[in-house]
Amino acid sequence: MKLLLKTFLAPFFIAVAILTSCKDSPKRNTSSVNSTDSMDSPNYVTVSSTGMNFEMVDDIPYGWTTFKYENNSLDPHFFILEKMPDSLGIEAFKQELIPPFLAAFKHFDQGNVEAGMQAFQNIPEWFQRVELGGGVGLTSGQTSSESTVYLSPGTYVMECYVRMPDGMAHTFMGMLKELRVQNTPNNLEPPKADLPITISSERGIQFVDSLKAGSYTFSVDFEDQKKYEHMLGHDVNLVKLENDSLVTTLGQWLNTANIKAFRTPAPKGVSFLGGVEDLPEKSKGFFKVQLDPGQYLLISEIPNCIERKMYTGFKVY
């Protein structure tokens, strides 16, 4: 998990073991990506959600891996990949991490910070050794997105910790999945990027201010990485806006250090089209998207992202 929890001083990505089956949603009518020639590759992984779930394969070889995320539900989702230490997996998540985090969430939601912090005393030592492996950025309901990251061998847990209207993270509702990356290489090369995006804690997000409509593959270069008040690092999410006045509202909604933020429904007038979740310093990820004319925003899910200049707008004509 991004392993640092995004709920008040700690996010709720630790998941609950209850992987719930979800009802079918209406047929998807929008998509942010096109099909690609790599769909026959063992490391072109389709991940789908019909509600609070992830449906996908269990095992893949290691190397550059493309995830096509089909969000067939009505809510925005994303997934972060968290590499577990010491051959641990989803069972350790359920048995050792969920109880203290669930207890802390309930205390924080009631405004009892001291009791919430005390609950964290029961977090296992190995929690701090979880490695972040990127993932697919926020993706609106009835939309698909596509991202590529490099995965080394090991066991990963993926989750979505967008919050329900009552503040419960989607993780607790079943958006939790184990992925085993085998010690066999896929020998794939990284995608070729059309344009670069750079992100750093010092310079913010750097990108062009306009481009023509069309299909693009963007690289995301993490020049550095750091922990912010929500105990997590920075990422890049692509958003289409109905108008520029929504920037401040979106920034407030993304502030997961605020236990009242990051709850569905998302602000009206914004469409999430994917991106790349947290990666370590000097790492690179990619995402592919079909851009129609309009106003867009690249923004990071960190506290006070607007004040920190961790966003940049661009126009597609």
PDB file of C-alpha atoms in Angstrom, residues 1 14-18 84 88-102 122-124 126 157 172 176 178:
ATOM      1  CA  MET A   1       0.000   0.000   0.000  1.00  0.00           C
ATOM      2  CA  ILE A  14      -4.463  -0.832   4.494  1.00  0.00           C
ATOM      3  CA  ALA A  15      -7.119  -2.986   3.477  1.00  0.00           C
ATOM      4  CA  VAL A  16      -9.716  -4.969   4.870  1.00  0.00           C
ATOM      5  CA  ALA A  17      -9.745  -8.550   4.068  1.00  0.00           C
ATOM      6  CA  ILE A  18     -13.258  -8.523   2.898  1.00  0.00           C
ATOM      7  CA  MET A  84       5.627  -6.466   0.526  1.00  0.00           C
ATOM      8  CA  LEU A  88       4.639 -11.450   3.082  1.00  0.00           C
ATOM      9  CA  GLY A  89       1.386 -11.024   1.206  1.00  0.00           C
ATOM     10  CA  ILE A  90      -2.246 -10.145   1.496  1.00  0.00           C
ATOM     11  CA  GLU A  91      -2.852 -12.390   4.512  1.00  0.00           C
ATOM     12  CA  ALA A  92      -0.374 -10.365   6.577  1.00  0.00           C
ATOM     13  CA  PHE A  93      -2.238  -7.283   5.416  1.00  0.00           C
ATOM     14  CA  LYS A  94      -5.489  -8.683   6.709  1.00  0.00           C
ATOM     15  CA  GLN A  95      -4.278 -10.129   9.974  1.00  0.00           C
ATOM     16  CA  GLU A  96      -1.625  -7.638  11.079  1.00  0.00           C
ATOM     17  CA  LEU A  97      -2.340  -4.286   9.433  1.00  0.00           C
ATOM     18  CA  ILE A  98      -6.090  -3.995   9.151  1.00  0.00           C
ATOM     19  CA  PRO A  99      -6.957  -4.118  12.873  1.00  0.00           C
ATOM     20  CA  PRO A 100      -4.755  -1.177  14.005  1.00  0.00           C
ATOM     21  CA  PHE A 101      -5.570   0.947  10.971  1.00  0.00           C
ATOM     22  CA  LEU A 102      -9.280   0.290  11.222  1.00  0.00           C
ATOM     23  CA  ASN A 122       0.131  -2.046  17.130  1.00  0.00           C
ATOM     24  CA  ILE A 123       1.407  -1.647  13.562  1.00  0.00           C
ATOM     25  CA  PRO A 124       3.962  -4.402  12.755  1.00  0.00           C
ATOM     26  CA  TRP A 126       7.651  -4.669   8.600  1.00  0.00           C
ATOM     27  CA  VAL A 157      -0.665  -5.665  -2.804  1.00  0.00           C
ATOM     28  CA  PHE A 172     -11.904  -1.488   3.591  1.00  0.00           C
ATOM     29  CA  LEU A 176      -7.549  -5.013  -2.369  1.00  0.00           C
ATOM     30  CA  GLU A 178      -2.474  -9.531  -4.397  1.00  0.00           C
TER      31      GLU A 178
END
